[in-house]
Amino acid sequence: MVEAPAKGASRGGIMPAHPSSDRTFADNTVGVVTNGSPIDFFGILRDVPVHAFPHLAEVVPTLDGHAFDETPPNVNRVLMPGPASPLDTHNDTAYANSVAVWEAHYAARDSGPPPGLDLFTGEVVDHSVFATHE
């Protein structure tokens, strides 16, 4: 089995956060990337690097009761301006655009991958998508 970083947006970011806070979980996560997810409540293990991308005007990432200024040391929180309207901030397309702008900032400087993201490069060997409904 290949260990790989887990990523997700909103509730999809919560899914890898939970097992990343439990050392007994069989498939230890080596990293977590989230867009607009309230994950600070989980207490993700300090040896699991996290890249959290919240929009500044969005409330969803703070629904766990933690403010952005309470960032644990293993979390690289990249606060992005996002759309002008707070109603448009919790949106996959808006997040994709914001992260692309952030990545382009580093590409323009020809400084390689953004800080700490070297762990998240490589070949995808397996991809699973799970869906549910109520």
mmCIF file of N, CA and C in Angstrom:
data_model
loop_
_atom_site.group_PDB
_atom_site.id
_atom_site.type_symbol
_atom_site.label_atom_id
_atom_site.label_comp_id
_atom_site.label_asym_id
_atom_site.label_seq_id
_atom_site.Cartn_x
_atom_site.Cartn_y
_atom_site.Cartn_z
ATOM 1 N N MET A 1 0.832 -1.174 0.000
ATOM 2 C CA MET A 1 0.000 0.000 0.000
ATOM 3 C C MET A 1 0.881 1.244 0.000
ATOM 4 N N VAL A 2 0.530 2.202 -0.816
ATOM 5 C CA VAL A 2 1.253 3.461 -0.878
ATOM 6 C C VAL A 2 0.522 4.482 -0.022
ATOM 7 N N GLU A 3 1.234 5.074 0.912
ATOM 8 C CA GLU A 3 0.631 6.142 1.698
ATOM 9 C C GLU A 3 0.677 7.413 0.878
ATOM 10 N N ALA A 4 -0.355 8.192 0.943
ATOM 11 C CA ALA A 4 -0.430 9.403 0.135
ATOM 12 C C ALA A 4 -1.182 10.480 0.893
ATOM 13 N N PRO A 5 -0.988 11.736 0.482
ATOM 14 C CA PRO A 5 -1.751 12.805 1.117
ATOM 15 C C PRO A 5 -3.218 12.698 0.733
ATOM 16 N N ALA A 6 -4.075 13.153 1.620
ATOM 17 C CA ALA A 6 -5.505 13.182 1.352
ATOM 18 C C ALA A 6 -5.927 14.624 1.179
ATOM 19 N N LYS A 7 -6.863 14.855 0.288
ATOM 20 C CA LYS A 7 -7.312 16.225 0.082
ATOM 21 C C LYS A 7 -8.822 16.261 -0.057
ATOM 22 N N GLY A 8 -9.379 17.440 0.221
ATOM 23 C CA GLY A 8 -10.810 17.590 0.095
ATOM 24 C C GLY A 8 -11.248 19.012 0.345
ATOM 25 N N ALA A 9 -12.458 19.304 -0.090
ATOM 26 C CA ALA A 9 -13.028 20.633 0.104
ATOM 27 C C ALA A 9 -14.229 20.510 1.035
ATOM 28 N N SER A 10 -14.360 21.483 1.929
ATOM 29 C CA SER A 10 -15.475 21.557 2.866
ATOM 30 C C SER A 10 -15.592 20.258 3.658
ATOM 31 N N ARG A 11 -16.725 19.571 3.547
ATOM 32 C CA ARG A 11 -16.898 18.305 4.256
ATOM 33 C C ARG A 11 -15.895 17.262 3.768
ATOM 34 N N GLY A 12 -15.481 17.356 2.511
ATOM 35 C CA GLY A 12 -14.480 16.444 1.961
ATOM 36 C C GLY A 12 -13.126 16.605 2.625
ATOM 37 N N GLY A 13 -12.840 17.771 3.189
ATOM 38 C CA GLY A 13 -11.608 17.984 3.929
ATOM 39 C C GLY A 13 -11.690 17.449 5.347
ATOM 40 N N ILE A 14 -12.900 17.359 5.858
ATOM 41 C CA ILE A 14 -13.101 16.814 7.194
ATOM 42 C C ILE A 14 -12.812 15.313 7.198
ATOM 43 N N MET A 15 -13.132 14.633 6.114
ATOM 44 C CA MET A 15 -12.960 13.180 6.048
ATOM 45 C C MET A 15 -11.515 12.739 6.309
ATOM 46 N N PRO A 16 -10.492 13.323 5.692
ATOM 47 C CA PRO A 16 -9.126 12.893 6.017
ATOM 48 C C PRO A 16 -8.620 13.457 7.339
ATOM 49 N N ALA A 17 -9.250 14.508 7.844
ATOM 50 C CA ALA A 17 -8.802 15.100 9.105
ATOM 51 C C ALA A 17 -9.050 14.153 10.276
ATOM 52 N N HIS A 18 -10.165 13.462 10.257
ATOM 53 C CA HIS A 18 -10.503 12.578 11.379
ATOM 54 C C HIS A 18 -9.476 11.448 11.556
ATOM 55 N N PRO A 19 -9.196 10.620 10.545
ATOM 56 C CA PRO A 19 -8.195 9.564 10.763
ATOM 57 C C PRO A 19 -6.789 10.112 10.974
ATOM 58 N N SER A 20 -6.525 11.323 10.502
ATOM 59 C CA SER A 20 -5.200 11.935 10.682
ATOM 60 C C SER A 20 -4.954 12.341 12.127
ATOM 61 N N SER A 21 -5.987 12.275 12.948
ATOM 62 C CA SER A 21 -5.840 12.611 14.362
ATOM 63 C C SER A 21 -5.761 11.358 15.241
ATOM 64 N N ASP A 22 -5.754 10.182 14.610
ATOM 65 C CA ASP A 22 -5.765 8.916 15.349
ATOM 66 C C ASP A 22 -4.601 8.035 14.901
ATOM 67 N N ARG A 23 -3.597 7.879 15.745
ATOM 68 C CA ARG A 23 -2.408 7.102 15.387
ATOM 69 C C ARG A 23 -2.727 5.624 15.162
ATOM 70 N N THR A 24 -3.831 5.118 15.695
ATOM 71 C CA THR A 24 -4.165 3.711 15.528
ATOM 72 C C THR A 24 -4.843 3.419 14.192
ATOM 73 N N PHE A 25 -5.173 4.451 13.433
ATOM 74 C CA PHE A 25 -5.822 4.242 12.142
ATOM 75 C C PHE A 25 -4.877 3.462 11.227
ATOM 76 N N ALA A 26 -5.392 2.445 10.577
ATOM 77 C CA ALA A 26 -4.554 1.525 9.794
ATOM 78 C C ALA A 26 -3.800 2.200 8.660
ATOM 79 N N ASP A 27 -4.424 3.115 7.966
ATOM 80 C CA ASP A 27 -3.784 3.782 6.830
ATOM 81 C C ASP A 27 -3.376 5.185 7.248
ATOM 82 N N ASN A 28 -2.251 5.310 7.892
ATOM 83 C CA ASN A 28 -1.811 6.618 8.367
ATOM 84 C C ASN A 28 -1.653 7.590 7.207
ATOM 85 N N THR A 29 -2.275 8.718 7.322
ATOM 86 C CA THR A 29 -2.210 9.753 6.303
ATOM 87 C C THR A 29 -0.893 10.498 6.426
ATOM 88 N N VAL A 30 -0.231 10.746 5.304
ATOM 89 C CA VAL A 30 1.054 11.447 5.348
ATOM 90 C C VAL A 30 0.894 12.940 5.115
ATOM 91 N N GLY A 31 -0.317 13.415 4.816
ATOM 92 C CA GLY A 31 -0.555 14.831 4.623
ATOM 93 C C GLY A 31 -2.011 15.089 4.296
ATOM 94 N N VAL A 32 -2.452 16.298 4.576
ATOM 95 C CA VAL A 32 -3.837 16.690 4.324
ATOM 96 C C VAL A 32 -3.841 18.052 3.638
ATOM 97 N N VAL A 33 -4.658 18.191 2.586
ATOM 98 C CA VAL A 33 -4.868 19.469 1.912
ATOM 99 C C VAL A 33 -6.365 19.727 1.919
ATOM 100 N N THR A 34 -6.765 20.908 2.385
ATOM 101 C CA THR A 34 -8.193 21.229 2.423
ATOM 102 C C THR A 34 -8.467 22.595 1.815
ATOM 103 N N ASN A 35 -9.675 22.742 1.307
ATOM 104 C CA ASN A 35 -10.189 24.025 0.825
ATOM 105 C C ASN A 35 -11.476 24.305 1.580
ATOM 106 N N GLY A 36 -11.459 25.304 2.443
ATOM 107 C CA GLY A 36 -12.677 25.716 3.139
ATOM 108 C C GLY A 36 -13.236 24.693 4.098
ATOM 109 N N SER A 37 -12.377 24.013 4.853
ATOM 110 C CA SER A 37 -12.834 22.977 5.782
ATOM 111 C C SER A 37 -12.553 23.362 7.235
ATOM 112 N N PRO A 38 -13.511 23.119 8.127
ATOM 113 C CA PRO A 38 -13.278 23.359 9.558
ATOM 114 C C PRO A 38 -12.602 22.135 10.185
ATOM 115 N N ILE A 39 -11.259 22.109 10.194
ATOM 116 C CA ILE A 39 -10.538 20.902 10.618
ATOM 117 C C ILE A 39 -9.739 21.062 11.907
ATOM 118 N N ASP A 40 -9.643 22.257 12.453
ATOM 119 C CA ASP A 40 -8.792 22.468 13.633
ATOM 120 C C ASP A 40 -9.283 21.701 14.857
ATOM 121 N N PHE A 41 -10.553 21.426 14.934
ATOM 122 C CA PHE A 41 -11.134 20.717 16.067
ATOM 123 C C PHE A 41 -10.576 19.299 16.232
ATOM 124 N N PHE A 42 -10.126 18.686 15.129
ATOM 125 C CA PHE A 42 -9.719 17.285 15.157
ATOM 126 C C PHE A 42 -8.395 17.024 15.860
ATOM 127 N N GLY A 43 -7.555 18.000 16.009
ATOM 128 C CA GLY A 43 -6.261 17.751 16.632
ATOM 129 C C GLY A 43 -5.408 16.822 15.796
ATOM 130 N N ILE A 44 -5.242 17.153 14.531
ATOM 131 C CA ILE A 44 -4.438 16.333 13.627
ATOM 132 C C ILE A 44 -3.042 16.174 14.213
ATOM 133 N N LEU A 45 -2.521 14.958 14.149
ATOM 134 C CA LEU A 45 -1.211 14.650 14.712
ATOM 135 C C LEU A 45 -0.148 15.613 14.185
ATOM 136 N N ARG A 46 0.758 16.008 15.048
ATOM 137 C CA ARG A 46 1.765 17.022 14.723
ATOM 138 C C ARG A 46 2.729 16.591 13.623
ATOM 139 N N ASP A 47 2.850 15.273 13.369
ATOM 140 C CA ASP A 47 3.758 14.837 12.305
ATOM 141 C C ASP A 47 3.049 14.708 10.959
ATOM 142 N N VAL A 48 1.771 15.084 10.896
ATOM 143 C CA VAL A 48 1.022 15.083 9.642
ATOM 144 C C VAL A 48 0.945 16.523 9.136
ATOM 145 N N PRO A 49 1.641 16.829 8.030
ATOM 146 C CA PRO A 49 1.575 18.197 7.506
ATOM 147 C C PRO A 49 0.202 18.482 6.888
ATOM 148 N N VAL A 50 -0.272 19.689 7.134
ATOM 149 C CA VAL A 50 -1.577 20.113 6.638
ATOM 150 C C VAL A 50 -1.407 21.419 5.872
ATOM 151 N N HIS A 51 -2.034 21.495 4.708
ATOM 152 C CA HIS A 51 -2.121 22.743 3.952
ATOM 153 C C HIS A 51 -3.597 23.081 3.859
ATOM 154 N N ALA A 52 -4.007 24.133 4.556
ATOM 155 C CA ALA A 52 -5.399 24.556 4.588
ATOM 156 C C ALA A 52 -5.529 25.855 3.803
ATOM 157 N N PHE A 53 -6.455 25.873 2.861
ATOM 158 C CA PHE A 53 -6.669 27.034 2.001
ATOM 159 C C PHE A 53 -8.065 27.607 2.239
ATOM 160 N N PRO A 54 -8.241 28.492 3.225
ATOM 161 C CA PRO A 54 -9.535 29.152 3.417
ATOM 162 C C PRO A 54 -9.558 30.532 2.753
ATOM 163 N N HIS A 55 -10.730 30.927 2.299
ATOM 164 C CA HIS A 55 -10.919 32.307 1.855
ATOM 165 C C HIS A 55 -11.137 33.169 3.102
ATOM 166 N N LEU A 56 -10.580 34.364 3.086
ATOM 167 C CA LEU A 56 -10.659 35.256 4.248
ATOM 168 C C LEU A 56 -12.084 35.556 4.702
ATOM 169 N N ALA A 57 -12.995 35.753 3.755
ATOM 170 C CA ALA A 57 -14.356 36.154 4.105
ATOM 171 C C ALA A 57 -15.293 34.976 4.347
ATOM 172 N N GLU A 58 -14.766 33.757 4.290
ATOM 173 C CA GLU A 58 -15.626 32.583 4.444
ATOM 174 C C GLU A 58 -15.770 32.173 5.900
ATOM 175 N N VAL A 59 -16.982 31.782 6.291
ATOM 176 C CA VAL A 59 -17.226 31.372 7.675
ATOM 177 C C VAL A 59 -17.081 29.866 7.892
ATOM 178 N N VAL A 60 -17.254 29.054 6.856
ATOM 179 C CA VAL A 60 -17.253 27.597 7.018
ATOM 180 C C VAL A 60 -15.980 27.072 7.695
ATOM 181 N N PRO A 61 -14.766 27.518 7.304
ATOM 182 C CA PRO A 61 -13.573 26.982 7.966
ATOM 183 C C PRO A 61 -13.489 27.318 9.457
ATOM 184 N N THR A 62 -14.270 28.261 9.923
ATOM 185 C CA THR A 62 -14.244 28.632 11.344
ATOM 186 C C THR A 62 -15.411 28.027 12.131
ATOM 187 N N LEU A 63 -16.212 27.183 11.504
ATOM 188 C CA LEU A 63 -17.369 26.596 12.178
ATOM 189 C C LEU A 63 -16.978 25.645 13.303
ATOM 190 N N ASP A 64 -15.707 25.249 13.361
ATOM 191 C CA ASP A 64 -15.261 24.381 14.451
ATOM 192 C C ASP A 64 -14.941 25.177 15.702
ATOM 193 N N GLY A 65 -15.148 26.494 15.651
ATOM 194 C CA GLY A 65 -14.932 27.335 16.824
ATOM 195 C C GLY A 65 -13.514 27.822 16.998
ATOM 196 N N HIS A 66 -12.654 27.572 16.027
ATOM 197 C CA HIS A 66 -11.261 28.018 16.106
ATOM 198 C C HIS A 66 -11.035 29.177 15.143
ATOM 199 N N ALA A 67 -10.340 30.167 15.598
ATOM 200 C CA ALA A 67 -10.005 31.318 14.761
ATOM 201 C C ALA A 67 -8.741 31.010 13.973
ATOM 202 N N PHE A 68 -8.543 31.718 12.869
ATOM 203 C CA PHE A 68 -7.373 31.491 12.021
ATOM 204 C C PHE A 68 -6.069 31.792 12.750
ATOM 205 N N ASP A 69 -6.115 32.573 13.805
ATOM 206 C CA ASP A 69 -4.877 32.910 14.514
ATOM 207 C C ASP A 69 -4.439 31.820 15.487
ATOM 208 N N GLU A 70 -5.212 30.733 15.580
ATOM 209 C CA GLU A 70 -4.875 29.616 16.456
ATOM 210 C C GLU A 70 -4.312 28.448 15.649
ATOM 211 N N THR A 71 -3.474 28.732 14.683
ATOM 212 C CA THR A 71 -2.972 27.714 13.770
ATOM 213 C C THR A 71 -1.917 26.832 14.433
ATOM 214 N N PRO A 72 -2.138 25.500 14.451
ATOM 215 C CA PRO A 72 -1.127 24.586 14.993
ATOM 216 C C PRO A 72 0.157 24.632 14.161
ATOM 217 N N PRO A 73 1.288 24.233 14.729
ATOM 218 C CA PRO A 73 2.566 24.343 14.022
ATOM 219 C C PRO A 73 2.693 23.475 12.772
ATOM 220 N N ASN A 74 1.935 22.390 12.668
ATOM 221 C CA ASN A 74 2.029 21.535 11.486
ATOM 222 C C ASN A 74 1.091 21.975 10.358
ATOM 223 N N VAL A 75 0.355 23.062 10.582
ATOM 224 C CA VAL A 75 -0.601 23.540 9.583
ATOM 225 C C VAL A 75 -0.059 24.770 8.869
ATOM 226 N N ASN A 76 0.009 24.679 7.552
ATOM 227 C CA ASN A 76 0.344 25.830 6.722
ATOM 228 C C ASN A 76 -0.994 26.369 6.214
ATOM 229 N N ARG A 77 -1.488 27.409 6.872
ATOM 230 C CA ARG A 77 -2.775 27.988 6.498
ATOM 231 C C ARG A 77 -2.518 29.158 5.557
ATOM 232 N N VAL A 78 -3.011 29.034 4.346
ATOM 233 C CA VAL A 78 -2.836 30.068 3.333
ATOM 234 C C VAL A 78 -4.148 30.821 3.203
ATOM 235 N N LEU A 79 -4.226 31.994 3.825
ATOM 236 C CA LEU A 79 -5.443 32.804 3.769
ATOM 237 C C LEU A 79 -5.503 33.515 2.417
ATOM 238 N N MET A 80 -6.546 33.226 1.662
ATOM 239 C CA MET A 80 -6.674 33.776 0.312
ATOM 240 C C MET A 80 -7.826 34.763 0.254
ATOM 241 N N PRO A 81 -7.672 35.841 -0.529
ATOM 242 C CA PRO A 81 -8.737 36.843 -0.592
ATOM 243 C C PRO A 81 -10.053 36.277 -1.118
ATOM 244 N N GLY A 82 -10.030 35.517 -2.185
ATOM 245 C CA GLY A 82 -11.247 34.917 -2.730
ATOM 246 C C GLY A 82 -12.162 35.922 -3.388
ATOM 247 N N PRO A 83 -13.388 35.491 -3.687
ATOM 248 C CA PRO A 83 -14.363 36.359 -4.344
ATOM 249 C C PRO A 83 -14.730 37.567 -3.484
ATOM 250 N N ALA A 84 -15.198 38.623 -4.146
ATOM 251 C CA ALA A 84 -15.565 39.852 -3.446
ATOM 252 C C ALA A 84 -16.767 39.650 -2.526
ATOM 253 N N SER A 85 -17.704 38.826 -2.955
ATOM 254 C CA SER A 85 -18.906 38.592 -2.151
ATOM 255 C C SER A 85 -18.699 37.398 -1.225
ATOM 256 N N PRO A 86 -18.917 37.567 0.089
ATOM 257 C CA PRO A 86 -18.793 36.434 1.016
ATOM 258 C C PRO A 86 -19.708 35.263 0.660
ATOM 259 N N LEU A 87 -20.796 35.539 -0.040
ATOM 260 C CA LEU A 87 -21.722 34.472 -0.440
ATOM 261 C C LEU A 87 -21.127 33.564 -1.509
ATOM 262 N N ASP A 88 -20.079 34.031 -2.198
ATOM 263 C CA ASP A 88 -19.459 33.249 -3.262
ATOM 264 C C ASP A 88 -18.168 32.560 -2.829
ATOM 265 N N THR A 89 -17.793 32.678 -1.555
ATOM 266 C CA THR A 89 -16.496 32.163 -1.128
ATOM 267 C C THR A 89 -16.451 30.651 -0.960
ATOM 268 N N HIS A 90 -17.547 30.010 -0.594
ATOM 269 C CA HIS A 90 -17.558 28.559 -0.365
ATOM 270 C C HIS A 90 -17.979 27.866 -1.649
ATOM 271 N N ASN A 91 -17.042 27.802 -2.591
ATOM 272 C CA ASN A 91 -17.344 27.351 -3.931
ATOM 273 C C ASN A 91 -16.095 26.680 -4.510
ATOM 274 N N ASP A 92 -16.240 25.468 -5.051
ATOM 275 C CA ASP A 92 -15.087 24.739 -5.589
ATOM 276 C C ASP A 92 -14.353 25.507 -6.674
ATOM 277 N N THR A 93 -15.101 26.136 -7.576
ATOM 278 C CA THR A 93 -14.464 26.891 -8.657
ATOM 279 C C THR A 93 -13.689 28.078 -8.103
ATOM 280 N N ALA A 94 -14.263 28.763 -7.134
ATOM 281 C CA ALA A 94 -13.565 29.896 -6.515
ATOM 282 C C ALA A 94 -12.285 29.425 -5.842
ATOM 283 N N TYR A 95 -12.333 28.268 -5.168
ATOM 284 C CA TYR A 95 -11.129 27.738 -4.537
ATOM 285 C C TYR A 95 -10.089 27.331 -5.576
ATOM 286 N N ALA A 96 -10.508 26.680 -6.634
ATOM 287 C CA ALA A 96 -9.559 26.287 -7.682
ATOM 288 C C ALA A 96 -8.873 27.520 -8.257
ATOM 289 N N ASN A 97 -9.641 28.582 -8.494
ATOM 290 C CA ASN A 97 -9.068 29.815 -9.024
ATOM 291 C C ASN A 97 -8.103 30.458 -8.030
ATOM 292 N N SER A 98 -8.473 30.503 -6.770
ATOM 293 C CA SER A 98 -7.628 31.129 -5.751
ATOM 294 C C SER A 98 -6.313 30.368 -5.569
ATOM 295 N N VAL A 99 -6.382 29.041 -5.525
ATOM 296 C CA VAL A 99 -5.164 28.241 -5.369
ATOM 297 C C VAL A 99 -4.288 28.375 -6.612
ATOM 298 N N ALA A 100 -4.895 28.449 -7.794
ATOM 299 C CA ALA A 100 -4.117 28.631 -9.025
ATOM 300 C C ALA A 100 -3.357 29.957 -8.997
ATOM 301 N N VAL A 101 -3.984 31.012 -8.500
ATOM 302 C CA VAL A 101 -3.309 32.306 -8.370
ATOM 303 C C VAL A 101 -2.153 32.196 -7.381
ATOM 304 N N TRP A 102 -2.377 31.510 -6.274
ATOM 305 C CA TRP A 102 -1.337 31.321 -5.255
ATOM 306 C C TRP A 102 -0.162 30.536 -5.839
ATOM 307 N N GLU A 103 -0.455 29.452 -6.571
ATOM 308 C CA GLU A 103 0.611 28.656 -7.196
ATOM 309 C C GLU A 103 1.363 29.460 -8.242
ATOM 310 N N ALA A 104 0.638 30.267 -9.020
ATOM 311 C CA ALA A 104 1.269 31.076 -10.058
ATOM 312 C C ALA A 104 2.249 32.083 -9.457
ATOM 313 N N HIS A 105 1.955 32.553 -8.267
ATOM 314 C CA HIS A 105 2.847 33.472 -7.570
ATOM 315 C C HIS A 105 4.230 32.844 -7.414
ATOM 316 N N TYR A 106 4.269 31.579 -7.030
ATOM 317 C CA TYR A 106 5.550 30.887 -6.868
ATOM 318 C C TYR A 106 6.172 30.519 -8.197
ATOM 319 N N ALA A 107 5.354 30.132 -9.171
ATOM 320 C CA ALA A 107 5.879 29.784 -10.489
ATOM 321 C C ALA A 107 6.532 30.993 -11.144
ATOM 322 N N ALA A 108 5.941 32.176 -10.953
ATOM 323 C CA ALA A 108 6.497 33.394 -11.541
ATOM 324 C C ALA A 108 7.863 33.730 -10.950
ATOM 325 N N ARG A 109 8.079 33.330 -9.707
ATOM 326 C CA ARG A 109 9.370 33.581 -9.067
ATOM 327 C C ARG A 109 10.380 32.490 -9.382
ATOM 328 N N ASP A 110 9.939 31.440 -10.104
ATOM 329 C CA ASP A 110 10.797 30.310 -10.482
ATOM 330 C C ASP A 110 11.485 29.716 -9.255
ATOM 331 N N SER A 111 10.720 29.585 -8.183
ATOM 332 C CA SER A 111 11.306 29.087 -6.939
ATOM 333 C C SER A 111 10.850 27.663 -6.615
ATOM 334 N N GLY A 112 10.337 26.945 -7.605
ATOM 335 C CA GLY A 112 9.884 25.582 -7.358
ATOM 336 C C GLY A 112 8.508 25.555 -6.732
ATOM 337 N N PRO A 113 8.143 24.404 -6.170
ATOM 338 C CA PRO A 113 6.812 24.304 -5.574
ATOM 339 C C PRO A 113 6.662 25.252 -4.394
ATOM 340 N N PRO A 114 5.444 25.680 -4.099
ATOM 341 C CA PRO A 114 5.217 26.519 -2.922
ATOM 342 C C PRO A 114 5.752 25.836 -1.666
ATOM 343 N N PRO A 115 6.062 26.586 -0.633
ATOM 344 C CA PRO A 115 6.679 26.036 0.581
ATOM 345 C C PRO A 115 5.923 24.849 1.164
ATOM 346 N N GLY A 116 6.654 23.762 1.395
ATOM 347 C CA GLY A 116 6.078 22.602 2.042
ATOM 348 C C GLY A 116 5.253 21.692 1.168
ATOM 349 N N LEU A 117 5.016 22.069 -0.072
ATOM 350 C CA LEU A 117 4.189 21.232 -0.933
ATOM 351 C C LEU A 117 4.985 20.167 -1.666
ATOM 352 N N ASP A 118 6.287 20.087 -1.441
ATOM 353 C CA ASP A 118 7.074 19.059 -2.110
ATOM 354 C C ASP A 118 6.599 17.663 -1.711
ATOM 355 N N LEU A 119 6.024 17.510 -0.525
ATOM 356 C CA LEU A 119 5.480 16.229 -0.085
ATOM 357 C C LEU A 119 4.327 15.789 -0.972
ATOM 358 N N PHE A 120 3.608 16.746 -1.546
ATOM 359 C CA PHE A 120 2.399 16.445 -2.284
ATOM 360 C C PHE A 120 2.615 16.327 -3.789
ATOM 361 N N THR A 121 3.842 16.150 -4.214
ATOM 362 C CA THR A 121 4.113 15.958 -5.633
ATOM 363 C C THR A 121 4.332 14.480 -5.902
ATOM 364 N N GLY A 122 4.255 14.081 -7.141
ATOM 365 C CA GLY A 122 4.479 12.685 -7.494
ATOM 366 C C GLY A 122 3.371 12.155 -8.360
ATOM 367 N N GLU A 123 3.383 10.872 -8.578
ATOM 368 C CA GLU A 123 2.430 10.220 -9.455
ATOM 369 C C GLU A 123 1.247 9.692 -8.653
ATOM 370 N N VAL A 124 0.041 9.900 -9.162
ATOM 371 C CA VAL A 124 -1.151 9.361 -8.529
ATOM 372 C C VAL A 124 -1.246 7.886 -8.924
ATOM 373 N N VAL A 125 -1.256 7.000 -7.934
ATOM 374 C CA VAL A 125 -1.320 5.569 -8.218
ATOM 375 C C VAL A 125 -2.693 4.979 -7.926
ATOM 376 N N ASP A 126 -3.510 5.685 -7.191
ATOM 377 C CA ASP A 126 -4.856 5.218 -6.893
ATOM 378 C C ASP A 126 -5.702 6.429 -6.544
ATOM 379 N N HIS A 127 -6.921 6.430 -6.993
ATOM 380 C CA HIS A 127 -7.819 7.555 -6.719
ATOM 381 C C HIS A 127 -9.196 6.970 -6.429
ATOM 382 N N SER A 128 -9.755 7.319 -5.292
ATOM 383 C CA SER A 128 -11.078 6.834 -4.924
ATOM 384 C C SER A 128 -11.998 8.010 -4.670
ATOM 385 N N VAL A 129 -13.220 7.896 -5.141
ATOM 386 C CA VAL A 129 -14.229 8.909 -4.885
ATOM 387 C C VAL A 129 -15.422 8.205 -4.247
ATOM 388 N N PHE A 130 -15.875 8.713 -3.121
ATOM 389 C CA PHE A 130 -17.017 8.140 -2.431
ATOM 390 C C PHE A 130 -18.126 9.167 -2.397
ATOM 391 N N ALA A 131 -19.346 8.730 -2.604
ATOM 392 C CA ALA A 131 -20.492 9.622 -2.563
ATOM 393 C C ALA A 131 -21.585 8.993 -1.712
ATOM 394 N N THR A 132 -22.360 9.851 -1.087
ATOM 395 C CA THR A 132 -23.481 9.365 -0.287
ATOM 396 C C THR A 132 -24.609 10.383 -0.369
ATOM 397 N N HIS A 133 -25.747 10.022 0.091
ATOM 398 C CA HIS A 133 -26.873 10.944 0.149
ATOM 399 C C HIS A 133 -27.758 10.568 1.319
ATOM 400 N N GLU A 134 -28.589 11.498 1.721
ATOM 401 C CA GLU A 134 -29.511 11.240 2.819
ATOM 402 C C GLU A 134 -30.916 11.131 2.307
#
